[in-house]
Short mmCIF file of C-alpha atoms and ligand atoms in Angstrom, two decimals:
data_model
loop_
_atom_site.label_atom_id
_atom_site.label_comp_id
_atom_site.label_asym_id
_atom_site.label_seq_id
_atom_site.Cartn_x
_atom_site.Cartn_y
_atom_site.Cartn_z
CA UNK A 223 -30.40 13.51 3.99
CA UNK A 224 -31.89 10.41 5.17
CA UNK A 225 -29.60 7.55 6.52
CA UNK A 226 -30.84 3.91 7.20
CA UNK A 227 -30.38 3.03 10.83
CA UNK A 228 -31.53 -0.63 10.30
CA UNK A 229 -29.17 -1.18 7.39
CA UNK A 230 -26.40 0.20 9.34
CA UNK A 231 -26.96 -1.55 12.36
CA UNK A 232 -27.30 -5.03 10.36
CA UNK A 233 -24.03 -4.16 8.58
CA UNK A 234 -22.19 -3.40 11.82
CA UNK A 235 -23.46 -6.82 13.06
CA UNK A 236 -22.53 -8.79 10.50
CA UNK A 237 -18.90 -7.29 10.29
CA UNK A 238 -18.67 -7.85 14.07
CA UNK A 239 -19.19 -11.62 13.46
CA UNK A 240 -15.79 -11.80 11.53
CA UNK A 241 -13.28 -12.40 14.19
CA UNK A 242 -15.94 -12.56 17.01
CA UNK A 243 -14.74 -13.38 20.49
CA UNK A 244 -16.69 -15.27 23.23
CA UNK A 245 -16.91 -11.92 25.05
CA UNK A 246 -18.76 -9.95 22.38
CA UNK A 247 -15.38 -8.31 20.89
CA UNK A 248 -13.63 -9.03 18.00
CA UNK A 249 -10.09 -10.21 17.16
CA UNK A 250 -9.07 -8.89 13.70
CA UNK A 251 -5.35 -8.60 13.69
CA UNK A 252 -3.96 -6.99 10.62
CA UNK A 253 -3.37 -9.15 7.76
CA UNK A 254 -4.82 -12.26 9.65
CA UNK A 255 -7.39 -14.24 7.81
CA UNK A 256 -9.97 -12.30 9.69
CA UNK A 257 -8.84 -9.15 8.36
CA UNK A 258 -9.06 -10.76 4.74
CA UNK A 259 -12.57 -11.77 5.51
CA UNK A 260 -13.61 -8.13 6.81
CA UNK A 261 -11.79 -6.66 3.61
CA UNK A 262 -13.62 -9.06 1.22
CA UNK A 263 -17.02 -8.32 2.79
CA UNK A 264 -16.30 -4.47 2.63
CA UNK A 265 -15.14 -5.10 -0.98
CA UNK A 266 -18.49 -6.87 -1.90
CA UNK A 267 -20.62 -4.50 -0.14
CA UNK A 268 -18.83 -1.58 -1.91
CA UNK A 269 -19.15 -3.53 -5.28
CA UNK A 270 -22.91 -3.65 -4.60
CA UNK A 271 -23.39 -0.07 -3.95
CA UNK A 272 -21.91 0.45 -7.48
CA UNK A 273 -18.59 1.56 -6.21
CA UNK A 274 -15.13 1.21 -7.73
CA UNK A 275 -12.47 -0.71 -5.40
CA UNK A 276 -8.97 -0.34 -5.84
CA UNK A 277 -6.04 -1.57 -3.52
CA UNK A 278 -2.76 0.01 -3.10
CA UNK A 279 0.47 -1.73 -2.44
CA UNK A 280 0.00 -1.10 1.15
CA UNK A 281 -3.53 -2.87 0.86
CA UNK A 282 -5.28 0.45 1.65
CA UNK A 283 -8.43 -0.15 0.25
CA UNK A 284 -10.53 2.65 -1.63
CA UNK A 285 -14.23 2.42 -2.62
CA UNK A 286 -14.99 5.24 -4.85
CA UNK A 287 -18.38 6.67 -6.07
CA UNK A 288 -18.06 8.84 -9.10
CA UNK A 289 -18.69 12.82 -8.83
CA UNK A 290 -20.17 14.99 -11.56
CA UNK A 291 -16.86 16.79 -12.02
CA UNK A 292 -14.26 13.92 -12.66
CA UNK A 293 -11.50 16.66 -12.49
CA UNK A 294 -12.40 17.50 -8.88
CA UNK A 295 -10.33 15.62 -6.30
CA UNK A 296 -12.38 13.02 -4.11
CA UNK A 297 -13.75 13.89 -0.50
CA UNK A 298 -12.26 10.97 1.44
CA UNK A 299 -14.05 9.21 4.55
CA UNK A 300 -13.36 5.80 6.32
CA UNK A 301 -11.27 4.34 8.98
CA UNK A 302 -10.13 0.70 9.55
CA UNK A 303 -11.17 -2.86 9.99
CA UNK A 304 -8.32 -4.34 11.91
CA UNK A 305 -8.65 -4.65 15.66
CA UNK A 306 -6.20 -4.82 18.52
CA UNK A 307 -5.84 -8.51 20.00
CA UNK A 308 -9.69 -9.10 21.50
CA UNK A 309 -10.80 -5.57 20.75
CA UNK A 310 -13.98 -4.03 20.37
CA UNK A 311 -16.87 -4.02 17.62
CA UNK A 312 -16.95 -0.16 17.13
CA UNK A 313 -13.39 0.99 16.90
CA UNK A 314 -12.65 1.59 13.34
CA UNK A 315 -15.49 -0.54 11.75
CA UNK A 316 -17.90 2.17 12.66
CA UNK A 317 -16.13 4.75 10.59
CA UNK A 318 -15.86 2.55 7.47
CA UNK A 319 -19.61 1.03 7.60
CA UNK A 320 -20.98 4.46 8.43
CA UNK A 321 -19.26 5.87 5.51
CA UNK A 322 -20.95 2.90 3.41
CA UNK A 323 -24.13 3.68 4.80
CA UNK A 324 -23.75 7.27 3.30
CA UNK A 325 -23.04 6.39 -0.04
CA UNK A 326 -25.93 4.03 0.15
CA UNK A 327 -28.13 6.58 1.23
CA UNK A 328 -27.33 8.85 -1.41
CA UNK A 329 -27.53 6.21 -4.06
CA UNK A 330 -31.18 5.41 -2.66
CA UNK A 331 -31.98 9.07 -2.91
CA UNK A 332 -30.30 9.41 -6.52
CA UNK A 333 -28.35 12.35 -5.00
CA UNK A 334 -25.03 12.91 -7.13
CA UNK A 335 -22.09 14.86 -5.73
CA UNK A 336 -19.70 17.26 -7.47
CA UNK A 337 -16.73 15.62 -5.90
CA UNK A 338 -16.16 11.95 -6.10
CA UNK A 339 -16.26 10.22 -2.71
CA UNK A 340 -13.99 7.62 -1.68
CA UNK A 341 -14.37 5.43 1.28
CA UNK A 342 -10.94 4.34 2.69
CA UNK A 343 -10.20 1.05 4.67
CA UNK A 344 -6.32 1.77 5.86
CA UNK A 345 -4.26 -1.16 6.53
CA UNK A 346 -2.51 -1.58 9.91
CA UNK A 347 -3.96 1.25 11.86
CA UNK A 348 -4.17 -0.37 15.04
CA UNK A 349 -0.33 -1.86 15.18
CA UNK A 350 0.31 -4.73 17.92
CA UNK A 351 0.90 -7.10 15.26
CA UNK A 352 3.01 -5.01 13.00
CA UNK A 353 4.34 -1.86 15.04
CA UNK A 354 3.90 1.09 14.38
CA UNK A 355 0.34 1.81 14.22
CA UNK A 356 -1.23 4.00 11.65
CA UNK A 357 1.21 2.24 8.98
CA UNK A 358 -0.87 2.13 5.86
CA UNK A 359 -1.80 5.99 6.26
CA UNK A 360 1.51 6.85 7.44
CA UNK A 361 3.16 5.59 3.93
CA UNK A 362 0.41 7.17 1.98
CA UNK A 363 1.40 10.48 3.56
CA UNK A 364 4.92 9.99 3.30
CA UNK A 365 5.87 9.64 7.14
CA UNK A 366 7.16 6.35 6.49
CA UNK A 367 9.06 4.29 3.40
CA UNK A 368 7.07 1.45 2.07
CA UNK A 369 9.94 -0.89 2.11
CA UNK A 370 10.21 -0.18 5.68
CA UNK A 371 6.54 -1.11 6.35
CA UNK A 372 7.42 -4.46 4.11
CA UNK A 373 10.21 -5.54 6.30
CA UNK A 374 8.20 -5.21 9.67
CA UNK A 375 7.90 -8.54 11.20
CA UNK A 376 5.42 -10.06 13.67
CA UNK A 377 6.21 -11.92 16.96
CA UNK A 378 6.45 -15.06 14.78
CA UNK A 379 8.85 -13.84 12.42
CA UNK A 380 6.20 -13.41 9.33
CA UNK A 381 6.93 -10.56 7.40
CA UNK A 382 4.23 -7.54 6.75
CA UNK A 383 4.69 -8.12 3.07
CA UNK A 384 4.44 -11.88 2.95
CA UNK A 385 1.10 -11.72 4.92
CA UNK A 386 -0.12 -8.85 2.61
CA UNK A 387 0.73 -10.98 -0.51
CA UNK A 388 -0.93 -14.16 1.45
CA UNK A 389 -4.13 -12.50 2.22
CA UNK A 390 -4.58 -11.38 -1.61
CA UNK A 391 -4.54 -7.56 -0.69
CA UNK A 392 -1.02 -6.64 -2.11
CA UNK A 393 -2.31 -4.11 -4.79
CA UNK A 394 -0.49 -2.33 -7.84
CA UNK A 395 -1.77 1.35 -7.05
CA UNK A 396 1.60 3.09 -5.70
CA UNK A 397 0.89 4.07 -2.10
CA UNK A 398 1.64 7.76 -2.09
CA UNK A 399 0.10 11.16 -1.56
CA UNK A 400 -2.39 12.35 -4.29
CA UNK A 401 -5.06 15.35 -4.39
CA UNK A 402 -7.60 14.81 -1.80
CA UNK A 403 -10.46 17.59 -1.39
CA UNK A 404 -11.16 16.93 2.22
CA UNK A 405 -11.10 13.93 4.94
CA UNK A 406 -13.55 13.29 7.31
CA UNK A 407 -13.43 10.45 9.89
CA UNK A 408 -16.04 9.19 12.15
CA UNK A 409 -14.65 7.17 15.34
CA UNK A 410 -15.59 6.44 18.88
CA UNK A 411 -14.28 8.60 21.33
CA UNK A 412 -12.39 6.18 23.30
CA UNK A 413 -12.47 8.33 26.59
CA UNK A 414 -15.14 9.68 28.75
CA UNK A 415 -15.75 13.16 27.88
CA UNK A 416 -18.82 12.99 25.81
CA UNK A 417 -20.48 10.45 28.38
CA UNK A 418 -19.19 12.93 31.24
CA UNK A 419 -20.68 16.06 29.42
CA UNK A 420 -23.75 14.24 28.36
CA UNK A 421 -23.03 15.27 24.77
CA UNK A 422 -23.95 13.24 21.78
CA UNK A 423 -21.34 14.52 19.51
CA UNK A 424 -17.47 15.26 19.55
CA UNK A 425 -16.25 17.68 16.96
CA UNK A 426 -12.44 16.86 17.04
CA UNK A 427 -10.25 20.03 16.81
CA UNK A 428 -7.21 17.87 16.37
CA UNK A 429 -4.76 15.20 17.77
CA UNK A 430 -2.74 15.65 20.96
CA UNK A 431 0.94 15.89 20.87
CA UNK A 432 2.86 13.31 22.33
CA UNK A 433 6.34 13.10 23.87
CA UNK A 434 7.97 9.70 24.92
CA UNK A 435 11.07 9.65 27.04
CA UNK A 436 13.11 6.78 28.56
CA UNK A 437 15.07 7.66 31.51
CA UNK A 438 17.92 5.72 32.82
CA UNK A 439 19.38 6.12 36.43
CA UNK A 440 22.63 4.49 37.21
CA UNK A 441 23.45 3.83 40.92
CA UNK A 442 25.63 1.05 42.63
CA UNK A 443 24.57 -2.42 42.77
CA UNK A 444 25.61 -3.78 46.37
CA UNK A 445 24.46 -6.05 49.04
CA UNK A 446 20.99 -5.16 50.70
CA UNK A 447 22.39 -6.50 54.23
CA UNK A 448 25.88 -5.02 55.04
CA UNK A 449 25.65 -1.68 53.20
CA UNK A 450 24.88 1.16 55.44
CA UNK A 451 22.21 3.45 54.11
CA UNK A 452 24.29 6.56 54.00
CA UNK A 453 26.42 4.63 51.58
CA UNK A 454 23.99 3.73 49.18
CA UNK A 455 23.22 4.80 45.77
CA UNK A 456 19.90 3.06 45.03
CA UNK A 457 18.71 3.82 41.58
CA UNK A 458 15.36 2.55 42.36
CA UNK A 459 15.03 4.92 45.22
CA UNK A 460 16.08 7.66 42.88
CA UNK A 461 14.04 6.45 40.01
CA UNK A 462 10.70 6.34 42.63
CA UNK A 463 11.05 9.96 43.68
CA UNK A 464 11.18 10.77 40.12
CA UNK A 465 8.01 8.93 39.24
CA UNK A 466 5.97 10.30 41.98
CA UNK A 467 7.14 13.83 40.62
CA UNK A 468 5.87 12.85 37.24
CA UNK A 469 2.36 12.03 38.44
CA UNK A 470 2.30 15.59 40.31
CA UNK A 471 3.34 17.49 37.07
CA UNK A 472 0.13 17.65 35.12
CA UNK A 473 -2.09 18.93 38.26
CA UNK A 474 0.42 21.94 38.64
CA UNK A 475 0.67 22.74 34.74
CA UNK A 476 -2.80 22.14 32.82
CA UNK A 477 -6.07 20.33 33.69
CA UNK A 478 -5.56 18.60 30.23
CA UNK A 479 -2.31 17.52 30.40
CA UNK A 480 -1.67 13.89 31.02
CA UNK A 481 1.90 12.17 31.95
CA UNK A 482 2.27 8.23 32.70
CA UNK A 483 5.21 6.13 33.60
CA UNK A 484 3.98 2.88 32.24
CA UNK A 485 7.36 0.93 32.13
CA UNK A 486 9.95 0.48 34.51
CA UNK A 487 13.02 -1.78 34.39
CA UNK A 488 14.90 -2.74 37.32
CA UNK A 489 18.29 -4.18 37.49
CA UNK A 490 19.20 -6.93 38.88
CA UNK A 491 15.58 -6.93 40.35
CA UNK A 492 16.31 -8.96 43.22
CA UNK A 493 15.11 -9.14 46.72
CA UNK A 494 18.65 -8.89 48.58
CA UNK A 495 20.38 -6.65 45.99
CA UNK A 496 20.46 -2.65 46.10
CA UNK A 497 19.48 -1.89 42.44
CA UNK A 498 22.17 -0.60 40.25
CA UNK A 499 20.09 0.46 37.43
CA UNK A 500 16.34 1.52 36.71
CA UNK A 501 15.06 2.59 33.16
CA UNK A 502 11.50 3.88 33.07
CA UNK A 503 9.29 5.35 30.47
CA UNK A 504 7.65 8.74 30.36
CA UNK A 505 4.48 9.25 28.12
CA UNK A 506 3.48 12.82 28.08
CA UNK A 507 0.23 14.44 26.07
CA UNK A 508 -1.21 17.78 25.29
CA UNK A 509 -2.52 19.77 22.42
CA UNK A 510 -0.55 22.92 23.00
CA UNK A 511 3.02 22.58 21.89
CA UNK A 512 4.55 24.72 24.68
CA UNK A 513 2.71 23.13 27.40
CA UNK A 514 4.12 19.88 26.31
CA UNK A 515 7.41 21.32 26.08
CA UNK A 516 7.17 22.71 29.58
CA UNK A 517 6.08 19.39 30.97
CA UNK A 518 9.17 17.69 29.34
CA UNK A 519 11.24 20.22 31.16
CA UNK A 520 9.73 19.69 34.32
CA UNK A 521 9.91 16.02 34.20
CA UNK A 522 13.73 16.34 33.29
CA UNK A 523 14.20 18.74 36.18
CA UNK A 524 12.37 16.28 38.54
CA UNK A 525 14.35 13.39 37.27
CA UNK A 526 17.44 15.30 37.76
CA UNK A 527 16.69 16.49 41.21
CA UNK A 528 15.79 12.80 42.26
CA UNK A 529 19.00 11.41 40.70
CA UNK A 530 20.99 14.22 42.66
CA UNK A 531 19.24 13.44 45.71
CA UNK A 532 20.46 9.75 45.70
CA UNK A 533 23.75 10.42 44.00
CA UNK A 534 22.97 8.79 40.56
CA UNK A 535 24.02 9.37 37.04
CA UNK A 536 21.29 10.02 34.69
CA UNK A 537 20.70 9.46 30.72
CA UNK A 538 17.73 10.77 28.79
CA UNK A 539 16.52 9.23 25.56
CA UNK A 540 13.94 10.84 23.59
CA UNK A 541 12.50 7.89 22.01
CA UNK A 542 9.58 9.25 19.99
CA UNK A 543 6.92 11.83 19.71
CA UNK A 544 4.53 13.62 17.62
CA UNK A 545 3.67 17.37 17.80
CA UNK A 546 0.05 18.44 18.17
CA UNK A 547 -1.90 18.34 14.95
CA UNK A 548 -4.58 20.77 14.89
CA UNK A 549 -7.41 19.96 12.30
CA UNK A 550 -9.00 22.18 9.71
CA UNK A 551 -11.37 24.91 10.96
CA UNK A 552 -13.45 24.69 7.58
CA UNK A 553 -14.34 21.39 8.18
CA UNK A 554 -14.89 21.43 11.93
CA UNK A 555 -17.31 24.45 11.12
CA UNK A 556 -18.90 21.99 8.63
CA UNK A 557 -19.55 19.41 11.38
CA UNK A 558 -20.87 22.00 13.68
CA UNK A 559 -23.49 23.18 10.96
CA UNK A 560 -24.56 19.21 10.68
CA UNK A 561 -24.93 19.15 14.40
CA UNK A 562 -27.08 22.23 14.61
CA UNK A 563 -29.37 20.87 11.57
CA UNK A 564 -29.83 17.73 13.35
CA UNK A 565 -30.44 19.27 16.66
CA UNK A 566 -27.77 17.33 18.44
CA UNK A 567 -25.69 18.28 21.23
CA UNK A 568 -21.91 18.44 20.44
CA UNK A 569 -18.81 19.25 22.29
CA UNK A 570 -15.51 20.74 20.69
CA UNK A 571 -12.44 18.32 21.86
CA UNK A 572 -9.24 16.97 20.97
CA UNK A 573 -8.15 13.49 20.60
CA UNK A 574 -5.89 11.92 23.03
CA UNK A 575 -5.49 8.89 20.93
CA UNK A 576 -3.81 8.86 17.70
CA UNK A 577 -5.93 7.99 14.46
CA UNK A 578 -5.11 7.97 10.64
CA UNK A 579 -6.75 11.36 10.09
CA UNK A 580 -3.39 12.69 11.74
CA UNK A 581 -1.80 11.52 8.56
CA UNK A 582 -4.48 12.72 6.42
CA UNK A 583 -4.01 16.24 7.97
CA UNK A 584 -0.81 16.59 6.28
CA UNK A 585 -2.57 16.04 2.94
CA UNK A 586 -5.62 17.96 2.95
CA UNK A 587 -8.22 19.78 5.24
CA UNK A 588 -9.05 17.02 7.68
CA UNK A 589 -11.47 16.61 10.89
CA UNK A 590 -12.96 13.92 12.96
CA UNK A 591 -16.40 13.23 14.79
CA UNK A 592 -16.48 11.24 17.93
CA UNK A 593 -19.58 9.17 19.37
CA UNK A 594 -19.88 8.46 22.96
CA UNK A 595 -18.09 5.63 24.32
CA UNK A 596 -20.09 4.08 27.35
CA UNK A 597 -17.90 3.99 30.46
CA UNK A 598 -15.07 5.88 28.11
CA UNK A 599 -14.00 2.04 27.38
CA UNK A 600 -12.21 0.70 24.06
CA UNK A 601 -9.67 -1.51 23.03
CA UNK A 602 -11.75 -4.10 25.20
CA UNK A 603 -14.48 -6.62 24.32
CA UNK A 604 -16.92 -4.65 26.20
CA UNK A 605 -16.58 -1.46 24.06
CA UNK A 606 -19.85 -0.11 23.47
CA UNK A 607 -21.31 3.10 21.80
CA UNK A 608 -25.36 2.91 21.80
CA UNK A 609 -27.00 2.46 18.60
CA UNK A 610 -28.87 5.76 19.03
CA UNK A 611 -25.43 7.29 19.08
CA UNK A 612 -24.12 5.17 16.18
CA UNK A 613 -27.05 6.45 13.98
CA UNK A 614 -26.46 10.15 15.13
CA UNK A 615 -22.77 9.72 14.13
CA UNK A 616 -23.87 8.43 10.86
CA UNK A 617 -26.43 11.12 10.00
CA UNK A 618 -23.57 13.87 10.90
CA UNK A 619 -21.15 12.36 8.90
CA UNK A 620 -23.57 12.09 6.17
CA UNK A 621 -24.57 15.81 6.30
CA UNK A 622 -20.79 16.87 6.64
CA UNK A 623 -19.59 14.77 3.32
CA UNK A 624 -22.55 15.72 1.39
CA UNK A 625 -21.76 19.73 2.19
CA UNK A 626 -17.93 19.07 1.54
CA UNK A 627 -18.61 17.01 -1.72
CA UNK A 628 -20.79 19.75 -3.26
CA UNK A 629 -18.50 22.17 -2.81
CA UNK A 630 -16.91 24.14 -6.13
ZN1 LIG B 829 -9.69 3.00 15.59
#
């Protein structure tokens, strides 16, 4: 199948003008005026391509191309048009607009498919304005209640529901699971693996699991001058030992394991006071549940040792997480096959970032296609995927969708 590189580039560039920032990125927060404009443009293009556009009660948009067998469930593809504050122009938009290019190309060639093809624009993939992220796909898959989503407020007190209504994207289609034949999402990698390995396409085998802990160490607040060293129970000294240990754990356990302490709260955080209490976060990610569990045990043991050494009390909250989500072997094999036919290099890999595909994988056979991120950068204005890689990603998506949509 032939896709039109120039048309895809033009569409990407036109979309990037909505919410454009001086630094070359986009600022399209969920349910903002810029988000509405992006949605309007996607809807107009979809209708011009002969697709029927529906919107559900979470604002998720579905642009559908009829199949020859209307009893067959759709093959779904797409991503998101919202962005983080001052984000990049490829994150999300690539998956939606490459899917549109695939459908436009099928139209040009007059190629029917057995399954309908639906392009989805998920609401609130990113989440900084209305946390948590992946809210639209999460409600669709049943991971969150619709009314919970409606009640979420942004930092200025505006409610998700009110903003959804205000921008005109409160649809009447129920947001709930329905039969889908397969889901494929094209996305930028957002990490350095493809660039480092010199490969053009990432065949994503799953989304890594994630464990979030919050550890509190309690010592004794006292004067930094008169208190002799041997009498201290310094919560920060204990926490610092634990944090150093967390940094060492991945190196001992597995090369693909990552562990991060990104947040520390010290009380009272004053120069002449021995810290009485410290709370810090731990973020651990890996694709193997057993390694994730082992890493958590090692973190807790290290924290316990550090607390014991300083005579501290310790509390642990498991504040969140998700288990690893392996993708479907049939879909990844279909993507491999597309890479072979296009003669492009590819790498099997796991995603360390979350995507709507994680929730889609609860519903139907799912996988993702990654394109290289220059410098491994994303969620930044200078996020970049070369046009050559964008076009290859679109061709691989096209071959994959066509193959899935013709399955009996
Ligand atoms: Zn994204």
